[in-house]
Amino acid sequence: MNIAASKPIDWTGAKRVSLALQGGGAHGAFTWGVLDQILADGRLDIEAISGCSAGAMNAVVLAEGYLEGGRAGAREKLEQFWHSVSDDGTLPGVTRQIFQFMNCGVSFEQSPAFFFTDLLTHYASPYEFNPLDINPLRDHLHKMIDFKKVSACTEIELFIAATNVRTGKVAIFKRAELTVDHLMASACLPYLYKAVEIDGVPYWDGGYMGNPALYPLCYQAASQDILLIQVNPIERTELPTTAREIQNRVNEITFNGALLREFRAIEFVNRLIDEGKLSDAEYRRAFMHRIDGGHRLANYSAASKLNTSWEFLKSLRDLGRETAVHFLDMHYEQIGTRGTLNLREAFSGDDLLRTVDA
């Protein structure tokens, strides 16, 4: 299903934006759908992309496809990539079995493999239960992605986040230096895999310190507009009560923490510019926008992030397309003139802040 408008589109007036892509395992297929619709629609021109984990993979695949065939090439490459990692794709049978086991088996919480791996990762580290550091995804990414082409795609800058294990700080890798190791570092969950070493420095998943990192887009991209594609819910109304629900919620809060801090920093600078306390000649206002899957995506369990069913991935893709159409219909005119995401509301709901503002 292609939701893009069927009438010819004039791309000459496309508005330039930067994209920020969250990680979230199989839920990255929602981001694939959003990207597919943006590329098909043609009214937005992508200047730069910041991403981590699954968001980083979407970014790199898009860049390679764009070099090969422009917007159409990027769309085709994204579909090839997601189909390849699905249970209907090109991973060899034995490799897929290892991959599924190392990623908690199949997609459902009731799976014996899920329970076993969940228990194992609570009582042993990957240095103990995976001493050979087996990760079939590395070889698959190496086959699927031509990093020389990614490096050559100068039309789109990339910023891939990982977490420096020793310093606890975010590391940002740029397009020209990217290898499969940088992608694996950005997606390295420490309870499943050994830290990925690059030039002697160990790295874990970028989501801990930048999911995704926004500041490279503020400092190193010309466009003021940043469009966040968010797959991890910030708020939940229900109280987690089981051990797994509590752990999942802690993970969501942890992986959104750095993003909320960047929301606060951007809102602070924007407000000081509005109040005349900072010069807009020296400081740049950022226009923040967001596309997320709302309750429809949030209602999927954390285990569904491991669901490689092609039908499931396509359903997330279609949700991403649908959501992108709605966003563009509602907010396209505001892009380039103001942000459409209420940053204050996004990062704070406490009464203290409202009291201070009053």
mmCIF file of C-alpha atoms in Angstrom:
data_model
loop_
_atom_site.group_PDB
_atom_site.id
_atom_site.type_symbol
_atom_site.label_atom_id
_atom_site.label_comp_id
_atom_site.label_asym_id
_atom_site.label_seq_id
_atom_site.Cartn_x
_atom_site.Cartn_y
_atom_site.Cartn_z
ATOM 1 C CA MET A 1 0.000 0.000 0.000
ATOM 2 C CA ASN A 2 1.411 3.379 -0.997
ATOM 3 C CA ILE A 3 -0.298 6.255 0.770
ATOM 4 C CA ALA A 4 1.654 8.967 -1.066
ATOM 5 C CA ALA A 5 -0.336 11.381 -3.183
ATOM 6 C CA SER A 6 -0.833 10.081 -6.715
ATOM 7 C CA LYS A 7 -0.693 13.475 -8.422
ATOM 8 C CA PRO A 8 2.683 14.795 -9.622
ATOM 9 C CA ILE A 9 4.569 16.718 -6.948
ATOM 10 C CA ASP A 10 6.665 19.816 -7.524
ATOM 11 C CA TRP A 11 9.875 19.148 -5.597
ATOM 12 C CA THR A 12 11.431 22.518 -6.398
ATOM 13 C CA GLY A 13 9.868 24.096 -3.308
ATOM 14 C CA ALA A 14 10.780 21.308 -0.867
ATOM 15 C CA LYS A 15 11.509 22.486 2.672
ATOM 16 C CA ARG A 16 14.793 21.364 4.187
ATOM 17 C CA VAL A 17 14.647 19.559 7.512
ATOM 18 C CA SER A 18 16.842 17.411 9.713
ATOM 19 C CA LEU A 19 15.555 14.099 11.038
ATOM 20 C CA ALA A 20 16.101 12.549 14.463
ATOM 21 C CA LEU A 21 15.417 8.804 14.550
ATOM 22 C CA GLN A 22 14.929 6.872 17.777
ATOM 23 C CA GLY A 23 15.998 3.288 18.295
ATOM 24 C CA GLY A 24 13.497 0.612 19.255
ATOM 25 C CA GLY A 25 14.237 -2.728 17.629
ATOM 26 C CA ALA A 26 11.501 -3.944 15.302
ATOM 27 C CA HIS A 27 9.506 -0.805 16.104
ATOM 28 C CA GLY A 28 12.003 0.898 13.817
ATOM 29 C CA ALA A 29 9.739 -0.376 11.042
ATOM 30 C CA PHE A 30 7.353 2.418 12.078
ATOM 31 C CA THR A 31 10.191 4.841 11.314
ATOM 32 C CA TRP A 32 10.698 3.074 7.987
ATOM 33 C CA GLY A 33 7.079 3.850 7.128
ATOM 34 C CA VAL A 34 7.455 7.508 8.077
ATOM 35 C CA LEU A 35 10.617 7.822 5.997
ATOM 36 C CA ASP A 36 8.991 6.037 3.072
ATOM 37 C CA GLN A 37 6.091 8.494 3.093
ATOM 38 C CA ILE A 38 8.334 11.551 3.438
ATOM 39 C CA LEU A 39 10.448 10.385 0.506
ATOM 40 C CA ALA A 40 7.382 9.626 -1.614
ATOM 41 C CA ASP A 41 5.595 12.870 -0.726
ATOM 42 C CA GLY A 42 8.540 15.003 -1.823
ATOM 43 C CA ARG A 43 7.741 18.200 0.081
ATOM 44 C CA LEU A 44 10.547 17.722 2.614
ATOM 45 C CA ASP A 45 14.222 17.681 1.685
ATOM 46 C CA ILE A 46 16.401 15.781 4.177
ATOM 47 C CA GLU A 47 19.583 17.643 5.078
ATOM 48 C CA ALA A 48 20.876 15.545 7.982
ATOM 49 C CA ILE A 49 19.854 12.570 10.099
ATOM 50 C CA SER A 50 20.727 11.771 13.694
ATOM 51 C CA GLY A 51 19.969 8.246 14.861
ATOM 52 C CA CYS A 52 20.855 5.417 17.179
ATOM 53 C CA SER A 53 20.295 1.668 17.142
ATOM 54 C CA ALA A 54 17.433 0.871 14.713
ATOM 55 C CA GLY A 55 17.255 4.586 13.913
ATOM 56 C CA ALA A 56 20.922 4.507 12.919
ATOM 57 C CA MET A 57 20.281 1.541 10.632
ATOM 58 C CA ASN A 58 17.374 3.335 8.977
ATOM 59 C CA ALA A 59 19.587 6.395 8.481
ATOM 60 C CA VAL A 60 22.506 4.509 6.938
ATOM 61 C CA VAL A 61 20.301 2.418 4.648
ATOM 62 C CA LEU A 62 18.455 5.541 3.471
ATOM 63 C CA ALA A 63 21.738 7.305 2.688
ATOM 64 C CA GLU A 64 23.071 4.401 0.623
ATOM 65 C CA GLY A 65 19.811 4.109 -1.293
ATOM 66 C CA TYR A 66 19.697 7.852 -1.890
ATOM 67 C CA LEU A 67 23.159 7.778 -3.451
ATOM 68 C CA GLU A 68 22.139 4.907 -5.724
ATOM 69 C CA GLY A 69 18.799 6.274 -6.893
ATOM 70 C CA GLY A 70 17.630 9.417 -5.115
ATOM 71 C CA ARG A 71 14.332 9.273 -3.246
ATOM 72 C CA ALA A 72 13.129 6.185 -5.101
ATOM 73 C CA GLY A 73 16.418 4.426 -4.422
ATOM 74 C CA ALA A 74 16.201 5.243 -0.716
ATOM 75 C CA ARG A 75 12.670 3.850 -0.508
ATOM 76 C CA GLU A 76 13.670 0.667 -2.310
ATOM 77 C CA LYS A 77 16.742 0.140 -0.127
ATOM 78 C CA LEU A 78 14.750 0.607 3.085
ATOM 79 C CA GLU A 79 12.212 -2.003 2.006
ATOM 80 C CA GLN A 80 14.987 -4.418 1.036
ATOM 81 C CA PHE A 81 16.632 -3.977 4.414
ATOM 82 C CA TRP A 82 13.519 -4.549 6.505
ATOM 83 C CA HIS A 83 12.474 -7.505 4.408
ATOM 84 C CA SER A 84 15.953 -9.017 4.807
ATOM 85 C CA VAL A 85 15.785 -8.991 8.616
ATOM 86 C CA SER A 86 12.225 -10.327 8.701
ATOM 87 C CA ASP A 87 11.339 -13.975 9.131
ATOM 88 C CA ASP A 88 10.514 -13.899 5.415
ATOM 89 C CA GLY A 89 13.869 -12.460 4.444
ATOM 90 C CA THR A 90 17.385 -13.419 3.430
ATOM 91 C CA LEU A 91 19.071 -14.400 6.691
ATOM 92 C CA PRO A 92 20.213 -18.034 6.330
ATOM 93 C CA GLY A 93 18.213 -20.528 8.380
ATOM 94 C CA VAL A 94 20.882 -21.385 10.980
ATOM 95 C CA THR A 95 21.918 -17.741 11.292
ATOM 96 C CA ARG A 96 18.294 -16.722 11.800
ATOM 97 C CA GLN A 97 17.861 -19.291 14.572
ATOM 98 C CA ILE A 98 20.926 -17.966 16.385
ATOM 99 C CA PHE A 99 19.784 -14.381 15.806
ATOM 100 C CA GLN A 100 16.330 -15.075 17.194
ATOM 101 C CA PHE A 101 17.748 -16.860 20.227
ATOM 102 C CA MET A 102 20.244 -14.075 20.945
ATOM 103 C CA ASN A 103 17.389 -11.595 20.722
ATOM 104 C CA CYS A 104 15.155 -13.480 23.161
ATOM 105 C CA GLY A 105 13.713 -15.965 20.698
ATOM 106 C CA VAL A 106 10.428 -15.161 19.034
ATOM 107 C CA SER A 107 8.346 -12.129 19.658
ATOM 108 C CA PHE A 108 5.920 -13.170 22.348
ATOM 109 C CA GLU A 109 6.402 -12.934 26.111
ATOM 110 C CA GLN A 110 4.951 -16.431 26.482
ATOM 111 C CA SER A 111 7.757 -17.973 24.435
ATOM 112 C CA PRO A 112 9.965 -20.419 26.422
ATOM 113 C CA ALA A 113 12.996 -18.951 24.631
ATOM 114 C CA PHE A 114 11.991 -15.470 25.786
ATOM 115 C CA PHE A 115 11.708 -16.600 29.413
ATOM 116 C CA PHE A 116 14.991 -18.494 29.249
ATOM 117 C CA THR A 117 16.985 -15.638 27.727
ATOM 118 C CA ASP A 118 15.346 -13.103 30.038
ATOM 119 C CA LEU A 119 16.358 -15.209 33.044
ATOM 120 C CA LEU A 120 19.855 -15.809 31.681
ATOM 121 C CA THR A 121 20.600 -12.120 31.131
ATOM 122 C CA HIS A 122 19.665 -11.349 34.741
ATOM 123 C CA TYR A 123 22.206 -13.790 36.184
ATOM 124 C CA ALA A 124 25.007 -13.886 33.623
ATOM 125 C CA SER A 125 26.752 -11.367 31.399
ATOM 126 C CA PRO A 126 27.360 -11.792 27.651
ATOM 127 C CA TYR A 127 31.031 -12.325 28.538
ATOM 128 C CA GLU A 128 29.868 -15.533 30.237
ATOM 129 C CA PHE A 129 26.994 -16.875 28.127
ATOM 130 C CA ASN A 130 28.284 -15.523 24.782
ATOM 131 C CA PRO A 131 32.091 -15.609 25.107
ATOM 132 C CA LEU A 132 32.587 -15.808 21.332
ATOM 133 C CA ASP A 133 30.491 -12.653 20.909
ATOM 134 C CA ILE A 134 28.206 -14.273 18.331
ATOM 135 C CA ASN A 135 26.039 -11.669 16.626
ATOM 136 C CA PRO A 136 24.763 -12.686 13.178
ATOM 137 C CA LEU A 137 23.424 -9.183 12.614
ATOM 138 C CA ARG A 138 26.983 -7.896 12.158
ATOM 139 C CA ASP A 139 27.653 -10.147 9.160
ATOM 140 C CA HIS A 140 24.229 -9.407 7.741
ATOM 141 C CA LEU A 141 24.713 -5.637 7.967
ATOM 142 C CA HIS A 142 28.129 -5.993 6.372
ATOM 143 C CA LYS A 143 26.529 -7.779 3.411
ATOM 144 C CA MET A 144 23.504 -5.496 3.165
ATOM 145 C CA ILE A 145 25.195 -2.090 3.473
ATOM 146 C CA ASP A 146 27.974 -0.671 1.328
ATOM 147 C CA PHE A 147 29.606 1.776 3.728
ATOM 148 C CA LYS A 148 31.720 3.273 0.940
ATOM 149 C CA LYS A 149 28.485 4.391 -0.718
ATOM 150 C CA VAL A 150 27.200 5.732 2.605
ATOM 151 C CA SER A 151 30.387 7.751 2.975
ATOM 152 C CA ALA A 152 29.978 9.079 -0.578
ATOM 153 C CA CYS A 153 26.412 10.327 0.011
ATOM 154 C CA THR A 154 27.378 13.942 0.675
ATOM 155 C CA GLU A 155 23.809 15.189 0.134
ATOM 156 C CA ILE A 156 22.769 13.864 3.561
ATOM 157 C CA GLU A 157 24.920 14.145 6.686
ATOM 158 C CA LEU A 158 24.626 11.403 9.302
ATOM 159 C CA PHE A 159 25.215 11.506 13.053
ATOM 160 C CA ILE A 160 25.208 8.083 14.738
ATOM 161 C CA ALA A 161 25.161 7.928 18.540
ATOM 162 C CA ALA A 162 26.810 5.397 20.850
ATOM 163 C CA THR A 163 27.639 5.499 24.565
ATOM 164 C CA ASN A 164 31.268 5.503 25.689
ATOM 165 C CA VAL A 165 31.345 2.830 28.402
ATOM 166 C CA ARG A 166 34.345 4.308 30.209
ATOM 167 C CA THR A 167 33.244 7.954 30.329
ATOM 168 C CA GLY A 168 29.456 7.500 30.255
ATOM 169 C CA LYS A 169 29.286 10.219 27.599
ATOM 170 C CA VAL A 170 27.673 10.182 24.187
ATOM 171 C CA ALA A 171 29.870 9.638 21.151
ATOM 172 C CA ILE A 172 28.747 10.892 17.745
ATOM 173 C CA PHE A 173 30.089 9.239 14.600
ATOM 174 C CA LYS A 174 29.687 11.066 11.291
ATOM 175 C CA ARG A 175 28.863 9.695 7.865
ATOM 176 C CA ALA A 176 32.386 9.735 6.418
ATOM 177 C CA GLU A 177 33.809 7.473 9.138
ATOM 178 C CA LEU A 178 30.996 4.935 9.482
ATOM 179 C CA THR A 179 31.623 1.189 9.408
ATOM 180 C CA VAL A 180 29.623 -1.814 10.518
ATOM 181 C CA ASP A 181 31.330 -1.495 13.917
ATOM 182 C CA HIS A 182 29.794 1.949 14.454
ATOM 183 C CA LEU A 183 26.329 0.591 13.732
ATOM 184 C CA MET A 184 26.857 -2.358 16.047
ATOM 185 C CA ALA A 185 28.105 -0.025 18.775
ATOM 186 C CA SER A 186 25.023 2.155 18.402
ATOM 187 C CA ALA A 187 22.805 -0.924 18.877
ATOM 188 C CA CYS A 188 24.839 -2.773 21.519
ATOM 189 C CA LEU A 189 22.597 -3.761 24.433
ATOM 190 C CA PRO A 190 25.104 -4.597 27.216
ATOM 191 C CA TYR A 191 23.089 -7.417 28.752
ATOM 192 C CA LEU A 192 23.035 -9.258 25.394
ATOM 193 C CA TYR A 193 26.341 -8.407 23.727
ATOM 194 C CA LYS A 194 29.906 -7.528 24.623
ATOM 195 C CA ALA A 195 30.822 -3.872 24.279
ATOM 196 C CA VAL A 196 31.887 -2.973 20.748
ATOM 197 C CA GLU A 197 35.447 -1.680 20.706
ATOM 198 C CA ILE A 198 36.448 0.983 18.189
ATOM 199 C CA ASP A 199 40.061 2.169 18.312
ATOM 200 C CA GLY A 200 40.364 0.588 21.752
ATOM 201 C CA VAL A 201 37.311 2.362 23.184
ATOM 202 C CA PRO A 202 34.306 0.248 24.298
ATOM 203 C CA TYR A 203 30.808 1.401 23.347
ATOM 204 C CA TRP A 204 27.251 0.458 24.268
ATOM 205 C CA ASP A 205 23.870 1.365 22.784
ATOM 206 C CA GLY A 206 23.535 5.048 21.921
ATOM 207 C CA GLY A 207 20.066 5.164 23.469
ATOM 208 C CA TYR A 208 21.493 5.564 26.961
ATOM 209 C CA MET A 209 22.897 9.016 26.201
ATOM 210 C CA GLY A 210 21.217 10.095 22.967
ATOM 211 C CA ASN A 211 18.017 8.505 21.703
ATOM 212 C CA PRO A 212 18.521 10.253 19.380
ATOM 213 C CA ALA A 213 21.058 13.031 19.912
ATOM 214 C CA LEU A 214 19.619 16.390 18.838
ATOM 215 C CA TYR A 215 22.544 18.711 19.424
ATOM 216 C CA PRO A 216 24.496 17.734 16.265
ATOM 217 C CA LEU A 217 21.474 18.849 14.238
ATOM 218 C CA CYS A 218 21.398 22.167 16.112
ATOM 219 C CA TYR A 219 25.088 22.879 15.665
ATOM 220 C CA GLN A 220 26.042 21.251 12.378
ATOM 221 C CA ALA A 221 22.975 21.458 10.138
ATOM 222 C CA ALA A 222 21.767 24.597 8.379
ATOM 223 C CA SER A 223 18.065 23.846 8.722
ATOM 224 C CA GLN A 224 16.303 25.153 11.825
ATOM 225 C CA ASP A 225 13.654 22.426 11.583
ATOM 226 C CA ILE A 226 14.230 19.138 13.399
ATOM 227 C CA LEU A 227 11.666 16.380 12.887
ATOM 228 C CA LEU A 228 11.817 13.719 15.604
ATOM 229 C CA ILE A 229 10.442 10.293 14.734
ATOM 230 C CA GLN A 230 9.700 8.779 18.129
ATOM 231 C CA VAL A 231 8.964 5.116 18.804
ATOM 232 C CA ASN A 232 9.463 4.981 22.585
ATOM 233 C CA PRO A 233 6.536 6.421 24.570
ATOM 234 C CA ILE A 234 7.417 9.081 27.116
ATOM 235 C CA GLU A 235 4.212 8.809 29.137
ATOM 236 C CA ARG A 236 2.078 5.837 30.185
ATOM 237 C CA THR A 237 -1.135 6.026 32.175
ATOM 238 C CA GLU A 238 -1.046 2.501 33.572
ATOM 239 C CA LEU A 239 1.055 1.605 36.614
ATOM 240 C CA PRO A 240 3.521 -1.243 35.983
ATOM 241 C CA THR A 241 3.146 -3.886 38.669
ATOM 242 C CA THR A 242 4.827 -7.067 37.411
ATOM 243 C CA ALA A 243 8.610 -7.465 37.401
ATOM 244 C CA ARG A 244 8.746 -7.390 33.612
ATOM 245 C CA GLU A 245 6.426 -4.371 33.347
ATOM 246 C CA ILE A 246 8.558 -2.476 35.846
ATOM 247 C CA GLN A 247 11.764 -3.316 34.013
ATOM 248 C CA ASN A 248 10.251 -2.306 30.676
ATOM 249 C CA ARG A 249 9.085 1.024 32.059
ATOM 250 C CA VAL A 250 12.483 1.701 33.641
ATOM 251 C CA ASN A 251 14.064 1.044 30.237
ATOM 252 C CA GLU A 252 11.644 3.434 28.527
ATOM 253 C CA ILE A 253 12.371 6.186 31.056
ATOM 254 C CA THR A 254 16.125 5.600 30.782
ATOM 255 C CA PHE A 255 16.124 5.640 26.987
ATOM 256 C CA ASN A 256 14.079 8.856 26.880
ATOM 257 C CA GLY A 257 16.050 10.678 29.578
ATOM 258 C CA ALA A 258 18.701 12.266 27.357
ATOM 259 C CA LEU A 259 16.056 13.305 24.819
ATOM 260 C CA LEU A 260 14.019 15.130 27.475
ATOM 261 C CA ARG A 261 17.128 16.957 28.688
ATOM 262 C CA GLU A 262 17.777 18.150 25.146
ATOM 263 C CA PHE A 263 14.150 19.275 24.864
ATOM 264 C CA ARG A 264 14.714 21.391 27.975
ATOM 265 C CA ALA A 265 17.935 22.912 26.611
ATOM 266 C CA ILE A 266 16.383 23.787 23.241
ATOM 267 C CA GLU A 267 13.312 25.307 24.882
ATOM 268 C CA PHE A 268 15.543 27.339 27.222
ATOM 269 C CA VAL A 269 17.565 28.834 24.353
ATOM 270 C CA ASN A 270 14.418 29.538 22.323
ATOM 271 C CA ARG A 271 12.823 31.286 25.303
ATOM 272 C CA LEU A 272 15.889 33.448 25.958
ATOM 273 C CA ILE A 273 15.906 34.503 22.294
ATOM 274 C CA ASP A 274 12.200 35.412 22.560
ATOM 275 C CA GLU A 275 12.894 37.477 25.686
ATOM 276 C CA GLY A 276 15.783 39.312 23.991
ATOM 277 C CA LYS A 277 18.335 37.904 26.440
ATOM 278 C CA LEU A 278 20.169 36.093 23.670
ATOM 279 C CA SER A 279 20.905 37.509 20.234
ATOM 280 C CA ASP A 280 19.336 35.589 17.385
ATOM 281 C CA ALA A 281 22.382 36.687 15.368
ATOM 282 C CA GLU A 282 24.618 34.576 17.639
ATOM 283 C CA TYR A 283 22.198 31.854 18.709
ATOM 284 C CA ARG A 284 19.879 29.898 16.475
ATOM 285 C CA ARG A 285 16.326 28.971 17.305
ATOM 286 C CA ALA A 286 15.388 25.346 16.661
ATOM 287 C CA PHE A 287 11.933 24.482 15.332
ATOM 288 C CA MET A 288 11.036 21.102 16.832
ATOM 289 C CA HIS A 289 8.459 18.757 15.298
ATOM 290 C CA ARG A 290 7.493 15.202 16.213
ATOM 291 C CA ILE A 291 5.890 12.190 14.566
ATOM 292 C CA ASP A 292 5.036 9.294 16.874
ATOM 293 C CA GLY A 293 2.809 6.259 16.752
ATOM 294 C CA GLY A 294 0.631 7.398 19.651
ATOM 295 C CA HIS A 295 -1.308 4.819 21.611
ATOM 296 C CA ARG A 296 -1.384 2.413 18.665
ATOM 297 C CA LEU A 297 2.382 1.923 18.821
ATOM 298 C CA ALA A 298 2.622 2.304 22.606
ATOM 299 C CA ASN A 299 0.118 -0.512 23.097
ATOM 300 C CA TYR A 300 2.566 -3.034 21.675
ATOM 301 C CA SER A 301 4.561 -4.839 24.362
ATOM 302 C CA ALA A 302 8.295 -4.406 24.800
ATOM 303 C CA ALA A 303 8.720 -7.981 23.558
ATOM 304 C CA SER A 304 7.226 -6.954 20.212
ATOM 305 C CA LYS A 305 10.422 -4.996 19.558
ATOM 306 C CA LEU A 306 11.897 -8.408 18.825
ATOM 307 C CA ASN A 307 9.135 -9.477 16.446
ATOM 308 C CA THR A 308 10.651 -10.114 13.012
ATOM 309 C CA SER A 309 7.391 -11.261 11.425
ATOM 310 C CA TRP A 310 7.112 -9.678 7.964
ATOM 311 C CA GLU A 311 3.407 -9.079 8.508
ATOM 312 C CA PHE A 312 4.117 -7.285 11.790
ATOM 313 C CA LEU A 313 6.850 -5.144 10.232
ATOM 314 C CA LYS A 314 4.557 -4.217 7.341
ATOM 315 C CA SER A 315 1.793 -3.236 9.765
ATOM 316 C CA LEU A 316 4.211 -0.892 11.554
ATOM 317 C CA ARG A 317 5.360 0.487 8.196
ATOM 318 C CA ASP A 318 1.766 1.232 7.231
ATOM 319 C CA LEU A 319 1.139 2.912 10.594
ATOM 320 C CA GLY A 320 4.240 5.049 9.985
ATOM 321 C CA ARG A 321 3.022 6.046 6.532
ATOM 322 C CA GLU A 322 -0.423 6.914 7.836
ATOM 323 C CA THR A 323 0.983 8.980 10.692
ATOM 324 C CA ALA A 324 3.354 10.847 8.364
ATOM 325 C CA VAL A 325 0.457 11.741 6.039
ATOM 326 C CA HIS A 326 -1.472 13.149 8.991
ATOM 327 C CA PHE A 327 1.536 15.157 10.191
ATOM 328 C CA LEU A 328 2.192 16.677 6.782
ATOM 329 C CA ASP A 329 -1.481 17.530 6.302
ATOM 330 C CA MET A 330 -1.622 19.218 9.709
ATOM 331 C CA HIS A 331 1.771 20.888 9.988
ATOM 332 C CA TYR A 332 3.512 21.294 6.640
ATOM 333 C CA GLU A 333 2.738 25.017 6.459
ATOM 334 C CA GLN A 334 4.388 25.615 9.861
ATOM 335 C CA ILE A 335 7.671 23.970 8.864
ATOM 336 C CA GLY A 336 10.249 26.676 8.324
ATOM 337 C CA THR A 337 8.340 29.245 10.384
ATOM 338 C CA ARG A 338 7.825 27.728 13.855
ATOM 339 C CA GLY A 339 7.979 24.498 15.817
ATOM 340 C CA THR A 340 4.895 22.327 16.164
ATOM 341 C CA LEU A 341 6.058 20.382 19.238
ATOM 342 C CA ASN A 342 5.312 22.036 22.583
ATOM 343 C CA LEU A 343 8.680 21.427 24.231
ATOM 344 C CA ARG A 344 7.621 22.711 27.639
ATOM 345 C CA GLU A 345 4.726 20.291 27.739
ATOM 346 C CA ALA A 346 6.896 17.478 26.412
ATOM 347 C CA PHE A 347 9.630 17.662 29.042
ATOM 348 C CA SER A 348 7.749 18.842 32.128
ATOM 349 C CA GLY A 349 4.386 18.403 33.727
ATOM 350 C CA ASP A 350 5.334 19.457 37.237
ATOM 351 C CA ASP A 351 3.675 22.249 39.150
ATOM 352 C CA LEU A 352 6.998 23.776 40.236
ATOM 353 C CA LEU A 353 7.840 24.928 36.726
ATOM 354 C CA ARG A 354 4.383 26.427 36.266
ATOM 355 C CA THR A 355 4.719 28.227 39.607
ATOM 356 C CA VAL A 356 8.062 29.714 38.623
ATOM 357 C CA ASP A 357 6.670 30.879 35.282
ATOM 358 C CA ALA A 358 3.687 32.469 37.003
#
